[in-house]
Amino acid sequence: MSSENESNPLAIIGASQVVTLAGPARPRVGSELRELSIIERGGVFVRDGLIERVGATAEIEKLIDSNTTVVDAGGRVVLPGFVDAHTHPVFAGTRVDEFEERSKGATYAEIAARGGGIQSTVNRTRAASLDQLVETGKRYAQWFLRGGTTTVEAKSGYGLSLEDEVKILRAIKKLNEETGLRYVPTFLGAHSVPPEYRARREQYIALLVEEMLPTIAREKLAEYCDVFCEQNVFTTDEAWKILSAARCHGLGLRMHADQLSLSGGAQLAAELGTATADHLEHTDEAGIAALKRANVQPVLLPGSVYALGSSRYPAAREMIDAGLAVVLATDFNPGSSPTPSMTMILSLAATHMKMTPAEAITATTINAAYSLNRGDQLGSLEFGKIADIVIHDCDDYRALAYFFGIEHAWRVFMRG
Ligand code: NIG
Ligand code: FE
Protein backbone atom coordinates (compact mmCIF):
# COMPACT_ATOMS: atom_id res chain seq x y z
CA MET A 1 0.00 0.00 0.00
CA SER A 2 1.23 3.46 -0.75
CA SER A 3 0.88 6.52 1.37
CA GLU A 4 1.94 9.34 -0.90
CA ASN A 5 1.83 12.70 0.75
CA GLU A 6 -1.72 14.06 0.44
CA SER A 7 -0.42 17.42 -0.66
CA ASN A 8 1.38 15.76 -3.55
CA PRO A 9 -0.99 15.25 -6.48
CA LEU A 10 -0.97 11.76 -7.99
CA ALA A 11 -1.26 10.89 -11.67
CA ILE A 12 -1.93 7.30 -12.66
CA ILE A 13 -1.36 6.88 -16.38
CA GLY A 14 -1.04 4.10 -18.94
CA ALA A 15 -3.87 1.81 -17.80
CA SER A 16 -5.24 -0.63 -20.38
CA GLN A 17 -8.66 -0.06 -18.80
CA VAL A 18 -9.84 2.40 -16.19
CA VAL A 19 -13.00 0.75 -14.88
CA THR A 20 -14.74 3.89 -13.59
CA LEU A 21 -18.27 2.66 -12.75
CA ALA A 22 -19.39 6.21 -13.48
CA GLY A 23 -23.14 6.40 -13.80
CA PRO A 24 -26.29 7.46 -12.03
CA ALA A 25 -25.84 8.53 -8.39
CA ARG A 26 -27.71 5.52 -7.01
CA PRO A 27 -27.27 1.75 -6.77
CA ARG A 28 -27.27 0.02 -10.15
CA VAL A 29 -30.09 -2.35 -11.16
CA GLY A 30 -30.97 -4.63 -14.07
CA SER A 31 -28.81 -4.09 -17.16
CA GLU A 32 -27.01 -1.19 -15.43
CA LEU A 33 -25.04 -3.79 -13.48
CA ARG A 34 -23.19 -4.59 -16.72
CA GLU A 35 -22.26 -0.98 -17.49
CA LEU A 36 -18.80 -0.34 -16.12
CA SER A 37 -18.01 2.90 -18.03
CA ILE A 38 -14.52 1.76 -19.00
CA ILE A 39 -11.93 4.19 -20.37
CA GLU A 40 -9.39 2.39 -22.56
CA ARG A 41 -5.76 3.58 -22.28
CA GLY A 42 -6.80 5.83 -19.43
CA GLY A 43 -5.61 7.40 -16.25
CA VAL A 44 -6.71 9.15 -13.07
CA PHE A 45 -5.56 12.42 -11.49
CA VAL A 46 -5.82 12.80 -7.71
CA ARG A 47 -5.47 15.97 -5.63
CA ASP A 48 -5.82 16.21 -1.82
CA GLY A 49 -6.99 12.62 -1.66
CA LEU A 50 -9.89 13.21 -4.04
CA ILE A 51 -10.38 12.31 -7.67
CA GLU A 52 -9.98 15.37 -9.86
CA ARG A 53 -9.99 13.87 -13.34
CA VAL A 54 -10.55 10.51 -14.98
CA GLY A 55 -9.81 10.29 -18.68
CA ALA A 56 -7.48 9.26 -21.47
CA THR A 57 -3.80 9.06 -20.50
CA ALA A 58 -3.04 12.01 -22.82
CA GLU A 59 -5.55 14.13 -20.94
CA ILE A 60 -4.15 13.15 -17.52
CA GLU A 61 -0.59 13.83 -18.68
CA LYS A 62 -1.47 17.46 -19.35
CA LEU A 63 -2.17 17.95 -15.63
CA ILE A 64 1.26 16.69 -14.52
CA ASP A 65 3.74 19.22 -13.17
CA SER A 66 6.95 18.95 -11.13
CA ASN A 67 5.01 18.27 -7.88
CA THR A 68 3.03 15.37 -9.25
CA THR A 69 3.79 11.79 -8.29
CA VAL A 70 3.41 9.82 -11.50
CA VAL A 71 2.59 6.11 -11.50
CA ASP A 72 2.66 4.28 -14.81
CA ALA A 73 0.11 1.46 -14.67
CA GLY A 74 1.99 -0.21 -17.53
CA GLY A 75 -1.06 -1.54 -19.34
CA ARG A 76 -2.72 -2.88 -16.21
CA VAL A 77 -6.32 -2.43 -15.07
CA VAL A 78 -7.40 0.35 -12.68
CA LEU A 79 -10.47 -0.04 -10.46
CA PRO A 80 -12.00 1.59 -7.42
CA GLY A 81 -11.04 -0.34 -4.27
CA PHE A 82 -13.41 -3.18 -3.45
CA VAL A 83 -16.03 -2.37 -0.81
CA ASP A 84 -16.67 -5.51 1.24
CA ALA A 85 -20.13 -4.90 2.73
CA HIS A 86 -20.32 -7.90 5.08
CA THR A 87 -17.44 -9.07 7.26
CA HIS A 88 -16.81 -10.33 10.80
CA PRO A 89 -13.12 -9.34 11.01
CA VAL A 90 -12.52 -9.12 14.79
CA PHE A 91 -12.24 -12.46 16.59
CA ALA A 92 -9.67 -14.45 18.52
CA GLY A 93 -8.26 -17.79 17.42
CA THR A 94 -9.38 -19.83 14.45
CA ARG A 95 -11.63 -22.84 13.92
CA VAL A 96 -9.14 -25.02 12.07
CA ASP A 97 -10.09 -27.93 14.36
CA GLU A 98 -13.76 -27.73 13.36
CA PHE A 99 -12.72 -27.27 9.76
CA GLU A 100 -10.90 -30.59 9.91
CA GLU A 101 -13.95 -32.24 11.50
CA ARG A 102 -16.14 -30.91 8.72
CA SER A 103 -13.66 -32.29 6.21
CA LYS A 104 -14.41 -35.69 7.74
CA GLY A 105 -18.16 -35.23 7.44
CA ALA A 106 -19.38 -33.33 10.53
CA THR A 107 -21.80 -30.52 9.68
CA TYR A 108 -21.75 -26.85 10.71
CA ALA A 109 -25.11 -27.32 12.48
CA GLU A 110 -23.92 -30.39 14.41
CA ILE A 111 -20.80 -28.61 15.60
CA ALA A 112 -22.84 -25.56 16.66
CA ALA A 113 -25.37 -27.77 18.51
CA ARG A 114 -22.66 -29.18 20.76
CA GLY A 115 -21.35 -25.77 21.77
CA GLY A 116 -18.80 -25.28 19.01
CA GLY A 117 -19.25 -22.97 16.04
CA ILE A 118 -19.93 -19.32 16.86
CA GLN A 119 -19.77 -20.12 20.60
CA SER A 120 -16.21 -21.45 20.40
CA THR A 121 -15.09 -18.17 18.83
CA VAL A 122 -17.09 -16.25 21.46
CA ASN A 123 -15.22 -18.08 24.25
CA ARG A 124 -11.85 -17.19 22.78
CA THR A 125 -12.85 -13.61 21.97
CA ARG A 126 -14.14 -12.99 25.49
CA ALA A 127 -10.79 -14.18 26.84
CA ALA A 128 -8.81 -11.85 24.56
CA SER A 129 -7.86 -8.26 25.43
CA LEU A 130 -8.66 -5.27 23.26
CA ASP A 131 -5.00 -5.04 22.24
CA GLN A 132 -4.87 -8.69 21.27
CA LEU A 133 -7.95 -8.26 19.09
CA VAL A 134 -6.41 -5.20 17.43
CA GLU A 135 -3.20 -7.14 16.80
CA THR A 136 -4.93 -10.03 15.01
CA GLY A 137 -7.29 -7.57 13.32
CA LYS A 138 -4.28 -5.79 11.81
CA ARG A 139 -3.10 -8.99 10.22
CA TYR A 140 -6.51 -9.44 8.56
CA ALA A 141 -6.55 -5.76 7.51
CA GLN A 142 -3.36 -6.45 5.56
CA TRP A 143 -5.03 -9.41 3.88
CA PHE A 144 -7.95 -7.24 2.75
CA LEU A 145 -5.70 -4.48 1.45
CA ARG A 146 -3.41 -6.92 -0.32
CA GLY A 147 -6.41 -8.18 -2.28
CA GLY A 148 -7.53 -4.69 -3.28
CA THR A 149 -10.27 -4.18 -0.67
CA THR A 150 -10.18 -0.63 0.72
CA THR A 151 -13.42 -0.54 2.77
CA VAL A 152 -15.02 -3.22 4.93
CA GLU A 153 -18.25 -3.29 6.86
CA ALA A 154 -17.18 -4.82 10.19
CA LYS A 155 -19.53 -6.61 12.56
CA SER A 156 -19.11 -7.31 16.24
CA GLY A 157 -20.90 -10.44 17.45
CA TYR A 158 -18.29 -12.63 19.12
CA GLY A 159 -18.66 -10.97 22.52
CA LEU A 160 -22.38 -11.34 23.37
CA SER A 161 -22.06 -9.33 26.59
CA LEU A 162 -22.09 -5.55 26.97
CA GLU A 163 -18.43 -5.48 27.92
CA ASP A 164 -17.21 -7.81 25.19
CA GLU A 165 -19.33 -6.33 22.39
CA VAL A 166 -18.03 -2.87 23.31
CA LYS A 167 -14.48 -4.27 23.33
CA ILE A 168 -14.90 -5.57 19.78
CA LEU A 169 -16.41 -2.31 18.53
CA ARG A 170 -13.55 -0.36 20.14
CA ALA A 171 -11.11 -2.70 18.39
CA ILE A 172 -12.83 -1.89 15.09
CA LYS A 173 -12.50 1.83 15.84
CA LYS A 174 -8.78 1.42 16.54
CA LEU A 175 -8.29 -0.63 13.41
CA ASN A 176 -9.98 2.12 11.43
CA GLU A 177 -7.55 4.64 12.90
CA GLU A 178 -4.39 2.55 12.76
CA THR A 179 -4.57 0.54 9.54
CA GLY A 180 -4.95 1.84 6.00
CA LEU A 181 -8.27 0.03 5.71
CA ARG A 182 -11.59 1.89 6.08
CA TYR A 183 -14.10 0.25 8.48
CA VAL A 184 -17.87 0.77 8.77
CA PRO A 185 -18.90 -0.68 12.17
CA THR A 186 -22.02 -2.81 12.72
CA PHE A 187 -23.33 -4.03 16.08
CA LEU A 188 -24.20 -7.75 15.91
CA GLY A 189 -24.90 -8.52 19.56
CA ALA A 190 -27.76 -10.63 18.19
CA HIS A 191 -25.42 -13.16 16.58
CA SER A 192 -26.32 -15.96 18.99
CA VAL A 193 -27.91 -16.35 22.41
CA PRO A 194 -24.99 -17.04 24.77
CA PRO A 195 -25.26 -20.22 26.92
CA GLU A 196 -25.80 -18.32 30.18
CA TYR A 197 -29.06 -16.93 28.71
CA ARG A 198 -30.32 -20.04 26.86
CA ALA A 199 -32.92 -20.84 29.51
CA ARG A 200 -34.08 -17.21 29.69
CA ARG A 201 -33.57 -15.86 26.22
CA GLU A 202 -36.03 -12.99 26.66
CA GLN A 203 -33.57 -11.55 29.17
CA TYR A 204 -30.84 -11.56 26.53
CA ILE A 205 -33.17 -9.64 24.19
CA ALA A 206 -33.81 -7.19 27.04
CA LEU A 207 -30.06 -6.81 27.58
CA LEU A 208 -29.59 -6.08 23.88
CA VAL A 209 -32.43 -3.57 23.74
CA GLU A 210 -32.13 -1.89 27.12
CA GLU A 211 -28.37 -1.87 27.73
CA MET A 212 -26.21 -2.73 24.78
CA LEU A 213 -27.97 -0.68 22.09
CA PRO A 214 -28.24 2.53 24.18
CA THR A 215 -24.56 2.31 25.17
CA ILE A 216 -23.34 1.61 21.67
CA ALA A 217 -25.47 4.38 20.20
CA ARG A 218 -24.39 6.87 22.89
CA GLU A 219 -20.72 6.10 22.34
CA LYS A 220 -21.23 6.13 18.56
CA LEU A 221 -19.55 2.74 18.25
CA ALA A 222 -21.69 1.49 15.35
CA GLU A 223 -23.49 2.82 12.28
CA TYR A 224 -25.59 -0.30 11.72
CA CYS A 225 -27.28 -3.04 13.72
CA ASP A 226 -27.54 -6.59 12.37
CA VAL A 227 -29.42 -9.68 13.62
CA PHE A 228 -28.83 -13.35 12.73
CA CYS A 229 -32.45 -14.25 12.02
CA GLU A 230 -32.61 -18.05 11.67
CA GLN A 231 -34.26 -21.15 13.10
CA ASN A 232 -32.70 -21.85 16.51
CA VAL A 233 -30.97 -18.46 16.56
CA PHE A 234 -33.25 -15.38 16.61
CA THR A 235 -36.88 -15.60 15.53
CA THR A 236 -38.45 -12.98 13.29
CA ASP A 237 -40.34 -11.58 16.30
CA GLU A 238 -37.10 -11.19 18.26
CA ALA A 239 -35.33 -9.70 15.25
CA TRP A 240 -38.19 -7.22 14.85
CA LYS A 241 -37.83 -6.08 18.46
CA ILE A 242 -34.07 -5.68 18.29
CA LEU A 243 -34.01 -3.92 14.93
CA SER A 244 -36.89 -1.60 15.82
CA ALA A 245 -35.01 -0.57 18.96
CA ALA A 246 -31.84 -0.05 16.92
CA ARG A 247 -33.73 2.21 14.55
CA CYS A 248 -34.96 4.31 17.48
CA HIS A 249 -31.31 4.83 18.42
CA GLY A 250 -30.52 6.10 14.94
CA LEU A 251 -28.74 3.01 13.66
CA GLY A 252 -29.11 1.71 10.11
CA LEU A 253 -30.37 -1.86 9.76
CA ARG A 254 -28.94 -5.02 8.18
CA MET A 255 -29.98 -8.65 8.59
CA HIS A 256 -28.63 -12.18 8.22
CA ALA A 257 -31.69 -13.61 6.48
CA ASP A 258 -32.72 -17.01 5.10
CA GLN A 259 -29.16 -18.38 5.24
CA LEU A 260 -29.79 -21.95 6.39
CA SER A 261 -33.57 -22.12 5.98
CA LEU A 262 -36.49 -20.08 4.66
CA SER A 263 -37.30 -18.41 7.95
CA GLY A 264 -39.12 -15.23 6.98
CA GLY A 265 -35.95 -13.13 7.08
CA ALA A 266 -36.36 -11.47 3.70
CA GLN A 267 -40.00 -10.71 4.45
CA LEU A 268 -39.05 -9.09 7.74
CA ALA A 269 -36.25 -7.09 6.11
CA ALA A 270 -38.83 -5.77 3.64
CA GLU A 271 -41.32 -4.99 6.39
CA LEU A 272 -38.69 -3.02 8.31
CA GLY A 273 -37.16 -1.47 5.19
CA THR A 274 -33.63 -2.45 6.22
CA ALA A 275 -30.68 -1.22 4.16
CA THR A 276 -29.70 -4.80 3.34
CA ALA A 277 -30.78 -8.42 3.68
CA ASP A 278 -27.75 -10.67 3.63
CA HIS A 279 -27.17 -14.31 2.58
CA LEU A 280 -30.66 -15.18 1.15
CA GLU A 281 -29.64 -18.69 0.05
CA HIS A 282 -33.18 -19.94 0.82
CA THR A 283 -35.21 -16.88 -0.14
CA ASP A 284 -38.13 -17.67 -2.46
CA GLU A 285 -39.80 -15.67 -5.23
CA ALA A 286 -42.17 -13.96 -2.78
CA GLY A 287 -39.21 -12.91 -0.65
CA ILE A 288 -37.44 -11.44 -3.67
CA ALA A 289 -40.59 -9.53 -4.63
CA ALA A 290 -40.91 -8.19 -1.08
CA LEU A 291 -37.27 -6.98 -1.10
CA LYS A 292 -37.94 -5.23 -4.39
CA ARG A 293 -41.05 -3.46 -3.10
CA ALA A 294 -39.14 -2.21 -0.07
CA ASN A 295 -35.97 -1.31 -1.98
CA VAL A 296 -33.77 -3.52 0.23
CA GLN A 297 -30.34 -4.38 -1.19
CA PRO A 298 -29.45 -8.09 -1.14
CA VAL A 299 -25.90 -8.83 0.02
CA LEU A 300 -24.93 -12.22 -1.40
CA LEU A 301 -22.15 -14.23 0.26
CA PRO A 302 -21.06 -17.13 -1.94
CA GLY A 303 -17.88 -17.65 0.10
CA SER A 304 -19.94 -19.09 2.94
CA VAL A 305 -21.85 -21.41 0.61
CA TYR A 306 -18.58 -22.66 -0.84
CA ALA A 307 -16.79 -23.03 2.49
CA LEU A 308 -19.70 -24.90 4.07
CA GLY A 309 -19.54 -27.35 1.18
CA SER A 310 -23.06 -26.49 0.09
CA SER A 311 -24.22 -26.04 -3.48
CA ARG A 312 -27.19 -23.86 -2.65
CA TYR A 313 -26.07 -20.47 -3.90
CA PRO A 314 -28.48 -17.53 -3.70
CA ALA A 315 -30.65 -16.83 -6.74
CA ALA A 316 -28.64 -13.89 -8.05
CA ARG A 317 -30.08 -13.98 -11.57
CA GLU A 318 -33.66 -13.91 -10.33
CA MET A 319 -32.75 -11.02 -8.03
CA ILE A 320 -31.14 -9.05 -10.86
CA ASP A 321 -34.10 -9.77 -13.11
CA ALA A 322 -36.44 -8.56 -10.36
CA GLY A 323 -34.57 -5.24 -10.33
CA LEU A 324 -32.67 -5.62 -7.05
CA ALA A 325 -29.41 -3.68 -6.54
CA VAL A 326 -27.33 -6.77 -5.78
CA VAL A 327 -24.19 -6.59 -3.61
CA LEU A 328 -21.53 -9.31 -3.23
CA ALA A 329 -19.32 -9.62 -0.14
CA THR A 330 -16.94 -12.10 1.51
CA ASP A 331 -18.65 -12.69 4.90
CA PHE A 332 -15.06 -13.04 6.19
CA ASN A 333 -15.35 -14.93 9.51
CA PRO A 334 -13.62 -17.85 11.24
CA GLY A 335 -16.46 -20.33 10.78
CA SER A 336 -18.49 -20.28 7.61
CA SER A 337 -16.33 -18.11 5.34
CA PRO A 338 -12.65 -17.74 6.17
CA THR A 339 -11.72 -15.68 3.13
CA PRO A 340 -10.95 -11.96 2.76
CA SER A 341 -10.69 -12.35 -1.02
CA MET A 342 -13.09 -10.35 -3.17
CA THR A 343 -11.60 -11.87 -6.32
CA MET A 344 -12.54 -15.32 -4.99
CA ILE A 345 -16.07 -13.94 -4.60
CA LEU A 346 -16.02 -12.69 -8.20
CA SER A 347 -15.00 -16.16 -9.34
CA LEU A 348 -17.75 -17.87 -7.33
CA ALA A 349 -20.36 -15.37 -8.54
CA ALA A 350 -19.47 -15.97 -12.17
CA THR A 351 -19.08 -19.74 -11.91
CA HIS A 352 -21.90 -20.68 -9.54
CA MET A 353 -24.34 -17.78 -9.68
CA LYS A 354 -24.07 -16.96 -13.37
CA MET A 355 -23.36 -13.31 -12.80
CA THR A 356 -21.17 -11.83 -15.51
CA PRO A 357 -17.78 -10.47 -14.44
CA ALA A 358 -19.13 -6.94 -15.02
CA GLU A 359 -22.17 -7.53 -12.82
CA ALA A 360 -19.95 -8.95 -10.10
CA ILE A 361 -17.61 -5.93 -10.25
CA THR A 362 -20.57 -3.55 -9.86
CA ALA A 363 -21.82 -5.63 -6.93
CA THR A 364 -18.45 -5.39 -5.14
CA THR A 365 -17.87 -1.66 -5.69
CA ILE A 366 -20.56 0.96 -6.31
CA ASN A 367 -23.55 -1.11 -5.15
CA ALA A 368 -21.67 -2.17 -2.03
CA ALA A 369 -20.78 1.46 -1.30
CA TYR A 370 -24.44 2.48 -1.54
CA SER A 371 -25.44 -0.32 0.82
CA LEU A 372 -23.15 1.30 3.42
CA ASN A 373 -24.46 4.81 2.80
CA ARG A 374 -21.13 5.70 1.16
CA GLY A 375 -22.25 5.81 -2.47
CA ASP A 376 -21.52 9.52 -2.72
CA GLN A 377 -17.89 9.05 -1.61
CA LEU A 378 -16.74 5.55 -2.58
CA GLY A 379 -17.25 2.75 -5.09
CA SER A 380 -16.52 4.51 -8.38
CA LEU A 381 -13.83 6.64 -9.99
CA GLU A 382 -15.64 9.93 -10.51
CA PHE A 383 -14.90 13.59 -9.87
CA GLY A 384 -14.87 14.50 -6.19
CA LYS A 385 -14.89 10.97 -4.82
CA ILE A 386 -12.34 9.64 -2.33
CA ALA A 387 -9.33 8.30 -4.23
CA ASP A 388 -9.33 4.67 -3.04
CA ILE A 389 -7.83 3.19 -6.19
CA VAL A 390 -6.33 -0.19 -7.05
CA ILE A 391 -4.12 -1.15 -9.96
CA HIS A 392 -4.57 -4.85 -10.74
CA ASP A 393 -1.91 -6.81 -12.57
CA CYS A 394 -3.98 -7.87 -15.57
CA ASP A 395 -4.98 -6.15 -18.80
CA ASP A 396 -8.71 -6.99 -18.83
CA TYR A 397 -11.04 -6.64 -15.83
CA ARG A 398 -12.62 -10.02 -16.60
CA ALA A 399 -9.36 -11.69 -15.60
CA LEU A 400 -10.13 -10.75 -11.98
CA ALA A 401 -12.95 -13.30 -11.94
CA TYR A 402 -11.33 -15.74 -14.37
CA PHE A 403 -7.94 -16.48 -12.79
CA PHE A 404 -8.79 -17.68 -9.31
CA GLY A 405 -6.68 -18.54 -6.30
CA ILE A 406 -4.40 -15.54 -6.76
CA GLU A 407 -4.72 -11.87 -5.93
CA HIS A 408 -4.18 -9.42 -8.76
CA ALA A 409 -3.80 -6.18 -6.79
CA TRP A 410 -0.47 -4.58 -7.68
CA ARG A 411 -0.72 -1.11 -6.10
CA VAL A 412 -3.34 0.04 -3.60
CA PHE A 413 -3.91 3.77 -3.01
CA MET A 414 -5.98 4.98 -0.07
CA ARG A 415 -6.96 8.61 -0.58
CA GLY A 416 -4.36 8.80 -3.33
O1 NIG B 1 -22.44 -14.94 8.34
N1 NIG B 1 -24.52 -16.55 9.90
C1 NIG B 1 -24.00 -16.19 10.93
N2 NIG B 1 -22.80 -15.72 11.08
C2 NIG B 1 -21.71 -16.03 10.25
C3 NIG B 1 -20.99 -17.22 10.70
C4 NIG B 1 -20.20 -16.94 11.89
C5 NIG B 1 -19.37 -18.06 12.40
O2 NIG B 1 -19.56 -19.25 12.05
O3 NIG B 1 -18.49 -17.74 13.20
C6 NIG B 1 -22.10 -16.02 8.81
O4 NIG B 1 -22.07 -17.04 8.10
FE1 FE C 1 -22.15 -13.04 8.29
PDB file of N, CA and C in Angstrom, residues 92 95 117-127 157-161 164-165 191-192 194-195:
ATOM      1  N   ALA A  92     -10.920 -13.844  18.068  1.00  0.00           N
ATOM      2  CA  ALA A  92      -9.673 -14.452  18.519  1.00  0.00           C
ATOM      3  C   ALA A  92      -9.634 -15.915  18.079  1.00  0.00           C
ATOM      4  N   ARG A  95     -10.850 -21.608  13.725  1.00  0.00           N
ATOM      5  CA  ARG A  95     -11.630 -22.836  13.924  1.00  0.00           C
ATOM      6  C   ARG A  95     -11.067 -23.933  13.013  1.00  0.00           C
ATOM      7  N   GLY A 117     -18.768 -23.993  16.969  1.00  0.00           N
ATOM      8  CA  GLY A 117     -19.250 -22.967  16.045  1.00  0.00           C
ATOM      9  C   GLY A 117     -19.035 -21.576  16.596  1.00  0.00           C
ATOM     10  N   ILE A 118     -20.039 -20.713  16.427  1.00  0.00           N
ATOM     11  CA  ILE A 118     -19.925 -19.318  16.864  1.00  0.00           C
ATOM     12  C   ILE A 118     -19.491 -19.267  18.327  1.00  0.00           C
ATOM     13  N   GLN A 119     -20.068 -20.181  19.167  1.00  0.00           N
ATOM     14  CA  GLN A 119     -19.766 -20.124  20.599  1.00  0.00           C
ATOM     15  C   GLN A 119     -18.280 -20.367  20.887  1.00  0.00           C
ATOM     16  N   SER A 120     -17.632 -21.216  20.108  1.00  0.00           N
ATOM     17  CA  SER A 120     -16.211 -21.448  20.402  1.00  0.00           C
ATOM     18  C   SER A 120     -15.395 -20.187  20.108  1.00  0.00           C
ATOM     19  N   THR A 121     -15.778 -19.435  19.094  1.00  0.00           N
ATOM     20  CA  THR A 121     -15.088 -18.165  18.834  1.00  0.00           C
ATOM     21  C   THR A 121     -15.444 -17.134  19.903  1.00  0.00           C
ATOM     22  N   VAL A 122     -16.694 -17.174  20.391  1.00  0.00           N
ATOM     23  CA  VAL A 122     -17.088 -16.250  21.465  1.00  0.00           C
ATOM     24  C   VAL A 122     -16.220 -16.513  22.711  1.00  0.00           C
ATOM     25  N   ASN A 123     -16.038 -17.771  23.069  1.00  0.00           N
ATOM     26  CA  ASN A 123     -15.218 -18.085  24.254  1.00  0.00           C
ATOM     27  C   ASN A 123     -13.825 -17.500  24.120  1.00  0.00           C
ATOM     28  N   ARG A 124     -13.213 -17.690  22.970  1.00  0.00           N
ATOM     29  CA  ARG A 124     -11.846 -17.189  22.779  1.00  0.00           C
ATOM     30  C   ARG A 124     -11.808 -15.665  22.736  1.00  0.00           C
ATOM     31  N   THR A 125     -12.842 -15.075  22.122  1.00  0.00           N
ATOM     32  CA  THR A 125     -12.848 -13.614  21.969  1.00  0.00           C
ATOM     33  C   THR A 125     -13.090 -12.938  23.312  1.00  0.00           C
ATOM     34  N   ARG A 126     -13.928 -13.544  24.152  1.00  0.00           N
ATOM     35  CA  ARG A 126     -14.144 -12.992  25.492  1.00  0.00           C
ATOM     36  C   ARG A 126     -12.844 -13.009  26.288  1.00  0.00           C
ATOM     37  N   ALA A 127     -12.033 -14.046  26.076  1.00  0.00           N
ATOM     38  CA  ALA A 127     -10.789 -14.184  26.843  1.00  0.00           C
ATOM     39  C   ALA A 127      -9.679 -13.260  26.329  1.00  0.00           C
ATOM     40  N   GLY A 157     -20.080  -9.237  17.437  1.00  0.00           N
ATOM     41  CA  GLY A 157     -20.903 -10.443  17.454  1.00  0.00           C
ATOM     42  C   GLY A 157     -20.226 -11.663  18.045  1.00  0.00           C
ATOM     43  N   TYR A 158     -18.948 -11.522  18.447  1.00  0.00           N
ATOM     44  CA  TYR A 158     -18.286 -12.635  19.119  1.00  0.00           C
ATOM     45  C   TYR A 158     -18.020 -12.311  20.592  1.00  0.00           C
ATOM     46  N   GLY A 159     -18.791 -11.328  21.110  1.00  0.00           N
ATOM     47  CA  GLY A 159     -18.663 -10.968  22.521  1.00  0.00           C
ATOM     48  C   GLY A 159     -19.906 -11.399  23.297  1.00  0.00           C
ATOM     49  N   LEU A 160     -21.077 -10.944  22.802  1.00  0.00           N
ATOM     50  CA  LEU A 160     -22.377 -11.342  23.368  1.00  0.00           C
ATOM     51  C   LEU A 160     -22.530 -10.985  24.848  1.00  0.00           C
ATOM     52  N   SER A 161     -21.804  -9.960  25.293  1.00  0.00           N
ATOM     53  CA  SER A 161     -22.059  -9.328  26.593  1.00  0.00           C
ATOM     54  C   SER A 161     -21.776  -7.857  26.327  1.00  0.00           C
ATOM     55  N   ASP A 164     -17.984  -7.212  26.285  1.00  0.00           N
ATOM     56  CA  ASP A 164     -17.214  -7.813  25.185  1.00  0.00           C
ATOM     57  C   ASP A 164     -17.626  -7.279  23.815  1.00  0.00           C
ATOM     58  N   GLU A 165     -18.911  -6.942  23.659  1.00  0.00           N
ATOM     59  CA  GLU A 165     -19.330  -6.331  22.390  1.00  0.00           C
ATOM     60  C   GLU A 165     -18.691  -4.941  22.247  1.00  0.00           C
ATOM     61  N   HIS A 191     -26.046 -12.167  17.452  1.00  0.00           N
ATOM     62  CA  HIS A 191     -25.422 -13.163  16.577  1.00  0.00           C
ATOM     63  C   HIS A 191     -25.788 -14.559  17.054  1.00  0.00           C
ATOM     64  N   SER A 192     -26.011 -14.672  18.379  1.00  0.00           N
ATOM     65  CA  SER A 192     -26.322 -15.962  18.986  1.00  0.00           C
ATOM     66  C   SER A 192     -26.777 -15.651  20.409  1.00  0.00           C
ATOM     67  N   PRO A 194     -26.086 -16.366  24.064  1.00  0.00           N
ATOM     68  CA  PRO A 194     -24.995 -17.041  24.771  1.00  0.00           C
ATOM     69  C   PRO A 194     -25.540 -18.053  25.772  1.00  0.00           C
ATOM     70  N   PRO A 195     -24.763 -19.095  26.110  1.00  0.00           N
ATOM     71  CA  PRO A 195     -25.265 -20.215  26.925  1.00  0.00           C
ATOM     72  C   PRO A 195     -25.855 -19.772  28.256  1.00  0.00           C
TER      73      PRO A 195
END
